[in-house]
Amino acid sequence: MKKIYTRLFSLIAILILGSCTEKYELETGFDAPESLINPAANQLVVIDLENGTPTVFEWAKSKSYYGGVVLYEVLFDKENGNFTNPIYKTVSNAGGGDNWLSLTPKQLIVLAKSAGIGIDSEGAVKWKVVASQGGEKKETQETRIIKLRRPAGIAEIPSELFIYGQGFEAQSINAAMKFKKTDDGVFEIFASLGNSEINLCNSLSASKIYYKLSNDNKLIESETESGTPINGTGKVYRIVVDFNLLTIKTTEIQSIQMIRTWQYNLGDFTYVGNHKFELKNIALPFYHDWGYPEERYRFWVTTNEGREIWGSYHNDQMNGSNIPGMPAFGNPPDGTQPAQYYNVYNLADIPSAGQNQDWVGMYKLPKDSENKHANVVLDMSPIGDYKHSVIIID
């Protein structure tokens, strides 16, 4: 009897499963997005670089017949384009899963450039959405025109910066000099500057962005090589370009002296070009006025804004560093000094609270150089650390 019941239940289960198999049909497919929602047709989008407010593109969500995921891609083209070769395309937010796309002002600038919309100008682009699922694609029947207002300003801070021009030491782009990047968005260079124009660009390749000062003296992008007028005397200047403040600041380096403690001038440097200053054949008397040799020195720099002191990273006792991670070396250099020993810093940039300012940032003249002569070079090249060298010549 037990075997009969078992066979009966098995037969019923087979009939039930067979019945379900015959009736069930897997629903595949999805609907294309029905409509675009935002921005409105012909809406003007003013690209706001200062506030950084994103612009949201939104459309009706696709319906999936069996609940699967539908992915979206947004295509942009010129006003008279047909999307066969879109000027800009990207997946929607959430890796393509959301039925909306958020574009930052920087991304909108890229879109505007691709559409041929110039700086401080207005133009139109159109957009549509393509939905996909399982390799199948469906697109919106609607396409929409929006207008973009591209501002004057900086869309993206460059990672590199180059300078040349009629009023500069390097007069053509073929001889352009590269700035030293001192901070995010801040670039610095030492070179001779006359009374004419400079040109700034982010690259020396065929595709480059130029920068210039606007009528209100703020940095803006330029689509041409037009330069910025600069007032210079022909002497060497420190030029600082700050993309955070949108400024160009020039400081004339009027003189540099090598000062042995306290105020004994060993000699005045001469600018020789290519970011370098030289002091040749200087005498190195150590003066034993205090009963022991005095070989410490640093540099006094006179600018059109006052005096700066350039020197080492050492504290006032030369037994510690004012820059974290730098090893102290308080002896006359003899070849065993750290590689950073001859680095040059503007001491105004180095905190030294509580230290004697007459002794901060000192170096020592090389071992066994007393009563000899030397050539000294200050190298403010943009590549690597600013540094100097003292070469004993007799």
mmCIF file of N, CA, C and O in Angstrom, residues 114-194:
data_model
loop_
_atom_site.group_PDB
_atom_site.id
_atom_site.type_symbol
_atom_site.label_atom_id
_atom_site.label_comp_id
_atom_site.label_asym_id
_atom_site.label_seq_id
_atom_site.Cartn_x
_atom_site.Cartn_y
_atom_site.Cartn_z
ATOM 1 N N SER A 114 33.518 71.219 -27.429
ATOM 2 C CA SER A 114 33.307 70.234 -28.494
ATOM 3 C C SER A 114 32.253 70.704 -29.488
ATOM 4 O O SER A 114 32.283 70.330 -30.659
ATOM 5 N N ALA A 115 31.324 71.533 -29.011
ATOM 6 C CA ALA A 115 30.275 72.058 -29.895
ATOM 7 C C ALA A 115 30.723 73.311 -30.621
ATOM 8 O O ALA A 115 29.955 73.885 -31.402
ATOM 9 N N GLY A 116 31.947 73.771 -30.356
ATOM 10 C CA GLY A 116 32.457 74.967 -31.024
ATOM 11 C C GLY A 116 31.982 76.261 -30.414
ATOM 12 O O GLY A 116 32.021 77.313 -31.065
ATOM 13 N N ILE A 117 31.528 76.210 -29.162
ATOM 14 C CA ILE A 117 31.071 77.420 -28.487
ATOM 15 C C ILE A 117 32.287 78.109 -27.872
ATOM 16 O O ILE A 117 33.001 77.518 -27.061
ATOM 17 N N GLY A 118 32.530 79.338 -28.255
ATOM 18 C CA GLY A 118 33.711 80.063 -27.813
ATOM 19 C C GLY A 118 33.593 80.608 -26.408
ATOM 20 O O GLY A 118 32.515 80.593 -25.782
ATOM 21 N N ILE A 119 34.724 81.103 -25.887
ATOM 22 C CA ILE A 119 34.758 81.722 -24.567
ATOM 23 C C ILE A 119 33.857 82.954 -24.546
ATOM 24 O O ILE A 119 33.820 83.728 -25.490
ATOM 25 N N ASP A 120 33.095 83.087 -23.459
ATOM 26 C CA ASP A 120 32.180 84.218 -23.277
ATOM 27 C C ASP A 120 31.175 84.294 -24.431
ATOM 28 O O ASP A 120 30.842 85.371 -24.908
ATOM 29 N N SER A 121 30.689 83.122 -24.857
ATOM 30 C CA SER A 121 29.752 83.054 -25.988
ATOM 31 C C SER A 121 28.635 82.070 -25.675
ATOM 32 O O SER A 121 28.691 81.313 -24.710
ATOM 33 N N GLU A 122 27.624 82.080 -26.554
ATOM 34 C CA GLU A 122 26.459 81.224 -26.379
ATOM 35 C C GLU A 122 26.250 80.387 -27.622
ATOM 36 O O GLU A 122 26.485 80.842 -28.740
ATOM 37 N N GLY A 123 25.824 79.139 -27.422
ATOM 38 C CA GLY A 123 25.566 78.244 -28.546
ATOM 39 C C GLY A 123 24.609 77.141 -28.133
ATOM 40 O O GLY A 123 24.178 77.070 -26.973
ATOM 41 N N ALA A 124 24.259 76.287 -29.090
ATOM 42 C CA ALA A 124 23.263 75.248 -28.833
ATOM 43 C C ALA A 124 23.842 73.853 -29.069
ATOM 44 O O ALA A 124 24.710 73.656 -29.918
ATOM 45 N N VAL A 125 23.352 72.887 -28.280
ATOM 46 C CA VAL A 125 23.634 71.467 -28.491
ATOM 47 C C VAL A 125 22.311 70.722 -28.348
ATOM 48 O O VAL A 125 21.335 71.264 -27.834
ATOM 49 N N LYS A 126 22.298 69.494 -28.816
ATOM 50 C CA LYS A 126 21.098 68.684 -28.598
ATOM 51 C C LYS A 126 21.490 67.365 -27.960
ATOM 52 O O LYS A 126 22.639 66.922 -28.077
ATOM 53 N N TRP A 127 20.506 66.733 -27.320
ATOM 54 C CA TRP A 127 20.809 65.509 -26.583
ATOM 55 C C TRP A 127 19.657 64.518 -26.676
ATOM 56 O O TRP A 127 18.512 64.886 -26.928
ATOM 57 N N LYS A 128 20.000 63.272 -26.471
ATOM 58 C CA LYS A 128 19.002 62.206 -26.408
ATOM 59 C C LYS A 128 19.559 61.088 -25.529
ATOM 60 O O LYS A 128 20.728 61.117 -25.121
ATOM 61 N N VAL A 129 18.738 60.093 -25.259
ATOM 62 C CA VAL A 129 19.106 58.999 -24.360
ATOM 63 C C VAL A 129 18.957 57.673 -25.092
ATOM 64 O O VAL A 129 17.975 57.447 -25.816
ATOM 65 N N VAL A 130 19.910 56.780 -24.900
ATOM 66 C CA VAL A 130 19.860 55.411 -25.427
ATOM 67 C C VAL A 130 19.803 54.461 -24.238
ATOM 68 O O VAL A 130 20.679 54.500 -23.358
ATOM 69 N N ALA A 131 18.769 53.629 -24.199
ATOM 70 C CA ALA A 131 18.626 52.623 -23.141
ATOM 71 C C ALA A 131 19.052 51.263 -23.681
ATOM 72 O O ALA A 131 18.886 50.979 -24.872
ATOM 73 N N SER A 132 19.578 50.428 -22.804
ATOM 74 C CA SER A 132 20.031 49.104 -23.253
ATOM 75 C C SER A 132 19.792 48.067 -22.167
ATOM 76 O O SER A 132 19.801 48.358 -20.971
ATOM 77 N N GLN A 133 19.578 46.832 -22.661
ATOM 78 C CA GLN A 133 19.390 45.700 -21.753
ATOM 79 C C GLN A 133 19.718 44.427 -22.523
ATOM 80 O O GLN A 133 19.166 44.190 -23.601
ATOM 81 N N GLY A 134 20.638 43.648 -21.991
ATOM 82 C CA GLY A 134 20.980 42.382 -22.625
ATOM 83 C C GLY A 134 21.475 42.517 -24.051
ATOM 84 O O GLY A 134 21.200 41.649 -24.890
ATOM 85 N N GLY A 135 22.144 43.614 -24.359
ATOM 86 C CA GLY A 135 22.670 43.813 -25.704
ATOM 87 C C GLY A 135 21.710 44.508 -26.649
ATOM 88 O O GLY A 135 22.105 44.931 -27.742
ATOM 89 N N GLU A 136 20.451 44.641 -26.259
ATOM 90 C CA GLU A 136 19.468 45.334 -27.091
ATOM 91 C C GLU A 136 19.442 46.819 -26.720
ATOM 92 O O GLU A 136 19.523 47.176 -25.540
ATOM 93 N N LYS A 137 19.329 47.699 -27.693
ATOM 94 C CA LYS A 137 19.322 49.139 -27.458
ATOM 95 C C LYS A 137 18.055 49.766 -28.022
ATOM 96 O O LYS A 137 17.601 49.395 -29.104
ATOM 97 N N LYS A 138 17.528 50.743 -27.272
ATOM 98 C CA LYS A 138 16.383 51.523 -27.728
ATOM 99 C C LYS A 138 16.603 52.962 -27.305
ATOM 100 O O LYS A 138 17.085 53.226 -26.197
ATOM 101 N N GLU A 139 16.249 53.896 -28.156
ATOM 102 C CA GLU A 139 16.525 55.297 -27.861
ATOM 103 C C GLU A 139 15.242 56.110 -27.836
ATOM 104 O O GLU A 139 14.202 55.708 -28.378
ATOM 105 N N THR A 140 15.343 57.260 -27.188
ATOM 106 C CA THR A 140 14.188 58.157 -27.125
ATOM 107 C C THR A 140 13.867 58.684 -28.519
ATOM 108 O O THR A 140 14.763 58.981 -29.306
ATOM 109 N N GLN A 141 12.580 58.802 -28.789
ATOM 110 C CA GLN A 141 12.177 59.400 -30.048
ATOM 111 C C GLN A 141 12.418 60.905 -30.018
ATOM 112 O O GLN A 141 12.703 61.530 -31.033
ATOM 113 N N GLU A 142 12.364 61.449 -28.798
ATOM 114 C CA GLU A 142 12.541 62.889 -28.646
ATOM 115 C C GLU A 142 14.020 63.230 -28.513
ATOM 116 O O GLU A 142 14.786 62.539 -27.841
ATOM 117 N N THR A 143 14.431 64.288 -29.171
ATOM 118 C CA THR A 143 15.725 64.921 -28.912
ATOM 119 C C THR A 143 15.448 66.359 -28.508
ATOM 120 O O THR A 143 14.428 66.935 -28.893
ATOM 121 N N ARG A 144 16.345 66.916 -27.713
ATOM 122 C CA ARG A 144 16.090 68.245 -27.193
ATOM 123 C C ARG A 144 17.282 69.156 -27.434
ATOM 124 O O ARG A 144 18.429 68.749 -27.304
ATOM 125 N N ILE A 145 16.955 70.405 -27.749
ATOM 126 C CA ILE A 145 17.971 71.445 -27.893
ATOM 127 C C ILE A 145 18.098 72.182 -26.560
ATOM 128 O O ILE A 145 17.091 72.518 -25.933
ATOM 129 N N ILE A 146 19.315 72.395 -26.115
ATOM 130 C CA ILE A 146 19.560 73.295 -24.991
ATOM 131 C C ILE A 146 20.620 74.305 -25.412
ATOM 132 O O ILE A 146 21.432 74.028 -26.313
ATOM 133 N N LYS A 147 20.589 75.437 -24.794
ATOM 134 C CA LYS A 147 21.570 76.472 -25.084
ATOM 135 C C LYS A 147 22.566 76.550 -23.936
ATOM 136 O O LYS A 147 22.176 76.485 -22.763
ATOM 137 N N LEU A 148 23.836 76.670 -24.285
ATOM 138 C CA LEU A 148 24.895 76.773 -23.282
ATOM 139 C C LEU A 148 25.545 78.143 -23.369
ATOM 140 O O LEU A 148 25.894 78.605 -24.452
ATOM 141 N N ARG A 149 25.691 78.767 -22.224
ATOM 142 C CA ARG A 149 26.420 80.030 -22.144
ATOM 143 C C ARG A 149 27.778 79.745 -21.505
ATOM 144 O O ARG A 149 27.858 79.426 -20.327
ATOM 145 N N ARG A 150 28.832 79.824 -22.335
ATOM 146 C CA ARG A 150 30.188 79.541 -21.845
ATOM 147 C C ARG A 150 30.811 80.826 -21.307
ATOM 148 O O ARG A 150 30.893 81.823 -22.021
ATOM 149 N N PRO A 151 31.269 80.819 -20.064
ATOM 150 C CA PRO A 151 31.787 82.050 -19.469
ATOM 151 C C PRO A 151 33.256 82.277 -19.800
ATOM 152 O O PRO A 151 33.951 81.398 -20.330
ATOM 153 N N ALA A 152 33.724 83.469 -19.472
ATOM 154 C CA ALA A 152 35.167 83.718 -19.431
ATOM 155 C C ALA A 152 35.648 83.257 -18.069
ATOM 156 O O ALA A 152 34.984 83.445 -17.063
ATOM 157 N N GLY A 153 36.806 82.640 -18.016
ATOM 158 C CA GLY A 153 37.321 82.137 -16.748
ATOM 159 C C GLY A 153 38.188 80.919 -16.975
ATOM 160 O O GLY A 153 38.607 80.635 -18.100
ATOM 161 N N ILE A 154 38.480 80.200 -15.919
ATOM 162 C CA ILE A 154 39.326 79.008 -15.975
ATOM 163 C C ILE A 154 38.466 77.783 -15.718
ATOM 164 O O ILE A 154 37.896 77.630 -14.633
ATOM 165 N N ALA A 155 38.364 76.917 -16.700
ATOM 166 C CA ALA A 155 37.550 75.710 -16.542
ATOM 167 C C ALA A 155 38.265 74.671 -15.702
ATOM 168 O O ALA A 155 37.645 73.970 -14.902
ATOM 169 N N GLU A 156 39.573 74.577 -15.865
ATOM 170 C CA GLU A 156 40.334 73.562 -15.134
ATOM 171 C C GLU A 156 41.749 74.070 -14.893
ATOM 172 O O GLU A 156 42.405 74.572 -15.799
ATOM 173 N N ILE A 157 42.202 73.957 -13.658
ATOM 174 C CA ILE A 157 43.554 74.391 -13.315
ATOM 175 C C ILE A 157 44.560 73.467 -13.980
ATOM 176 O O ILE A 157 44.457 72.244 -13.854
ATOM 177 N N PRO A 158 45.536 74.011 -14.707
ATOM 178 C CA PRO A 158 46.489 73.145 -15.413
ATOM 179 C C PRO A 158 47.456 72.460 -14.448
ATOM 180 O O PRO A 158 47.718 72.961 -13.351
ATOM 181 N N SER A 159 47.987 71.344 -14.874
ATOM 182 C CA SER A 159 49.013 70.648 -14.085
ATOM 183 C C SER A 159 50.404 71.151 -14.415
ATOM 184 O O SER A 159 51.335 70.979 -13.620
ATOM 185 N N GLU A 160 50.559 71.788 -15.585
ATOM 186 C CA GLU A 160 51.821 72.385 -15.993
ATOM 187 C C GLU A 160 51.539 73.756 -16.591
ATOM 188 O O GLU A 160 50.436 74.025 -17.076
ATOM 189 N N LEU A 161 52.568 74.606 -16.579
ATOM 190 C CA LEU A 161 52.396 75.942 -17.136
ATOM 191 C C LEU A 161 53.705 76.380 -17.789
ATOM 192 O O LEU A 161 54.791 76.187 -17.218
ATOM 193 N N PHE A 162 53.588 76.995 -18.974
ATOM 194 C CA PHE A 162 54.748 77.453 -19.735
ATOM 195 C C PHE A 162 54.593 78.938 -20.038
ATOM 196 O O PHE A 162 53.475 79.456 -20.131
ATOM 197 N N ILE A 163 55.736 79.606 -20.230
ATOM 198 C CA ILE A 163 55.737 81.047 -20.467
ATOM 199 C C ILE A 163 56.746 81.416 -21.548
ATOM 200 O O ILE A 163 57.828 80.831 -21.624
ATOM 201 N N TYR A 164 56.364 82.387 -22.376
ATOM 202 C CA TYR A 164 57.246 82.951 -23.393
ATOM 203 C C TYR A 164 56.642 84.281 -23.820
ATOM 204 O O TYR A 164 55.549 84.646 -23.388
ATOM 205 N N GLY A 165 57.333 85.015 -24.659
ATOM 206 C CA GLY A 165 56.774 86.265 -25.166
ATOM 207 C C GLY A 165 57.825 87.313 -25.439
ATOM 208 O O GLY A 165 58.985 87.186 -25.028
ATOM 209 N N GLN A 166 57.418 88.357 -26.128
ATOM 210 C CA GLN A 166 58.345 89.419 -26.526
ATOM 211 C C GLN A 166 58.989 90.104 -25.330
ATOM 212 O O GLN A 166 60.131 90.547 -25.403
ATOM 213 N N GLY A 167 58.277 90.200 -24.235
ATOM 214 C CA GLY A 167 58.828 90.868 -23.065
ATOM 215 C C GLY A 167 59.482 89.933 -22.078
ATOM 216 O O GLY A 167 59.761 90.319 -20.944
ATOM 217 N N PHE A 168 59.746 88.701 -22.518
ATOM 218 C CA PHE A 168 60.249 87.682 -21.593
ATOM 219 C C PHE A 168 61.586 87.155 -22.077
ATOM 220 O O PHE A 168 61.965 87.309 -23.239
ATOM 221 N N GLU A 169 62.297 86.501 -21.166
ATOM 222 C CA GLU A 169 63.613 85.936 -21.490
ATOM 223 C C GLU A 169 63.530 84.940 -22.639
ATOM 224 O O GLU A 169 64.413 84.895 -23.502
ATOM 225 N N ALA A 170 62.508 84.113 -22.646
ATOM 226 C CA ALA A 170 62.262 83.178 -23.753
ATOM 227 C C ALA A 170 61.196 83.814 -24.647
ATOM 228 O O ALA A 170 60.046 83.942 -24.243
ATOM 229 N N GLN A 171 61.558 84.192 -25.853
ATOM 230 C CA GLN A 171 60.662 85.029 -26.649
ATOM 231 C C GLN A 171 59.720 84.252 -27.558
ATOM 232 O O GLN A 171 58.695 84.787 -27.989
ATOM 233 N N SER A 172 60.026 82.999 -27.862
ATOM 234 C CA SER A 172 59.154 82.217 -28.752
ATOM 235 C C SER A 172 58.712 80.949 -28.048
ATOM 236 O O SER A 172 59.325 80.510 -27.069
ATOM 237 N N ILE A 173 57.653 80.374 -28.575
ATOM 238 C CA ILE A 173 57.140 79.154 -27.955
ATOM 239 C C ILE A 173 58.138 78.004 -28.071
ATOM 240 O O ILE A 173 58.143 77.088 -27.254
ATOM 241 N N ASN A 174 59.005 78.063 -29.068
ATOM 242 C CA ASN A 174 60.026 77.024 -29.216
ATOM 243 C C ASN A 174 61.038 77.056 -28.074
ATOM 244 O O ASN A 174 61.706 76.060 -27.800
ATOM 245 N N ALA A 175 61.176 78.221 -27.424
ATOM 246 C CA ALA A 175 62.108 78.358 -26.305
ATOM 247 C C ALA A 175 61.377 78.523 -24.977
ATOM 248 O O ALA A 175 61.979 78.910 -23.977
ATOM 249 N N ALA A 176 60.068 78.237 -24.954
ATOM 250 C CA ALA A 176 59.250 78.480 -23.767
ATOM 251 C C ALA A 176 59.829 77.820 -22.524
ATOM 252 O O ALA A 176 60.399 76.727 -22.584
ATOM 253 N N MET A 177 59.688 78.510 -21.390
ATOM 254 C CA MET A 177 60.186 78.000 -20.114
ATOM 255 C C MET A 177 59.038 77.449 -19.284
ATOM 256 O O MET A 177 57.930 77.977 -19.300
ATOM 257 N N LYS A 178 59.332 76.397 -18.549
ATOM 258 C CA LYS A 178 58.325 75.754 -17.721
ATOM 259 C C LYS A 178 58.378 76.299 -16.303
ATOM 260 O O LYS A 178 59.446 76.433 -15.708
ATOM 261 N N PHE A 179 57.231 76.621 -15.738
ATOM 262 C CA PHE A 179 57.140 77.087 -14.363
ATOM 263 C C PHE A 179 57.421 75.956 -13.378
ATOM 264 O O PHE A 179 57.244 74.773 -13.696
ATOM 265 N N LYS A 180 57.792 76.343 -12.179
ATOM 266 C CA LYS A 180 57.863 75.417 -11.054
ATOM 267 C C LYS A 180 56.509 75.429 -10.358
ATOM 268 O O LYS A 180 55.983 76.501 -10.030
ATOM 269 N N LYS A 181 55.932 74.269 -10.148
ATOM 270 C CA LYS A 181 54.665 74.181 -9.424
ATOM 271 C C LYS A 181 54.975 74.155 -7.933
ATOM 272 O O LYS A 181 55.583 73.208 -7.433
ATOM 273 N N THR A 182 54.564 75.198 -7.208
ATOM 274 C CA THR A 182 54.880 75.302 -5.788
ATOM 275 C C THR A 182 53.727 74.878 -4.890
ATOM 276 O O THR A 182 53.928 74.615 -3.706
ATOM 277 N N ASP A 183 52.531 74.805 -5.438
ATOM 278 C CA ASP A 183 51.347 74.391 -4.687
ATOM 279 C C ASP A 183 50.256 74.088 -5.706
ATOM 280 O O ASP A 183 50.430 74.350 -6.902
ATOM 281 N N ASP A 184 49.144 73.545 -5.239
ATOM 282 C CA ASP A 184 48.039 73.273 -6.165
ATOM 283 C C ASP A 184 47.557 74.575 -6.794
ATOM 284 O O ASP A 184 47.106 75.485 -6.097
ATOM 285 N N GLY A 185 47.706 74.680 -8.118
ATOM 286 C CA GLY A 185 47.243 75.858 -8.827
ATOM 287 C C GLY A 185 48.177 77.045 -8.759
ATOM 288 O O GLY A 185 47.831 78.120 -9.262
ATOM 289 N N VAL A 186 49.375 76.892 -8.170
ATOM 290 C CA VAL A 186 50.312 78.007 -8.022
ATOM 291 C C VAL A 186 51.627 77.657 -8.727
ATOM 292 O O VAL A 186 52.212 76.596 -8.475
ATOM 293 N N PHE A 187 52.099 78.570 -9.590
ATOM 294 C CA PHE A 187 53.301 78.346 -10.388
ATOM 295 C C PHE A 187 54.241 79.541 -10.246
ATOM 296 O O PHE A 187 53.795 80.681 -10.164
ATOM 297 N N GLU A 188 55.560 79.239 -10.243
ATOM 298 C CA GLU A 188 56.560 80.288 -10.000
ATOM 299 C C GLU A 188 57.745 80.102 -10.938
ATOM 300 O O GLU A 188 58.124 78.975 -11.269
ATOM 301 N N ILE A 189 58.338 81.237 -11.348
ATOM 302 C CA ILE A 189 59.526 81.169 -12.193
ATOM 303 C C ILE A 189 60.357 82.422 -11.971
ATOM 304 O O ILE A 189 59.821 83.502 -11.668
ATOM 305 N N PHE A 190 61.694 82.297 -12.092
ATOM 306 C CA PHE A 190 62.630 83.417 -12.032
ATOM 307 C C PHE A 190 63.244 83.590 -13.413
ATOM 308 O O PHE A 190 63.885 82.664 -13.934
ATOM 309 N N ALA A 191 63.062 84.764 -14.002
ATOM 310 C CA ALA A 191 63.603 85.036 -15.337
ATOM 311 C C ALA A 191 63.539 86.527 -15.601
ATOM 312 O O ALA A 191 62.831 87.263 -14.903
ATOM 313 N N SER A 192 64.276 86.970 -16.624
ATOM 314 C CA SER A 192 64.280 88.402 -16.945
ATOM 315 C C SER A 192 62.991 88.780 -17.666
ATOM 316 O O SER A 192 62.443 88.001 -18.452
ATOM 317 N N LEU A 193 62.532 90.001 -17.389
ATOM 318 C CA LEU A 193 61.234 90.443 -17.891
ATOM 319 C C LEU A 193 61.323 91.904 -18.320
ATOM 320 O O LEU A 193 61.733 92.766 -17.546
ATOM 321 N N GLY A 194 60.966 92.153 -19.563
ATOM 322 C CA GLY A 194 60.978 93.517 -20.083
ATOM 323 C C GLY A 194 59.600 94.120 -20.093
ATOM 324 O O GLY A 194 58.650 93.595 -19.499
#
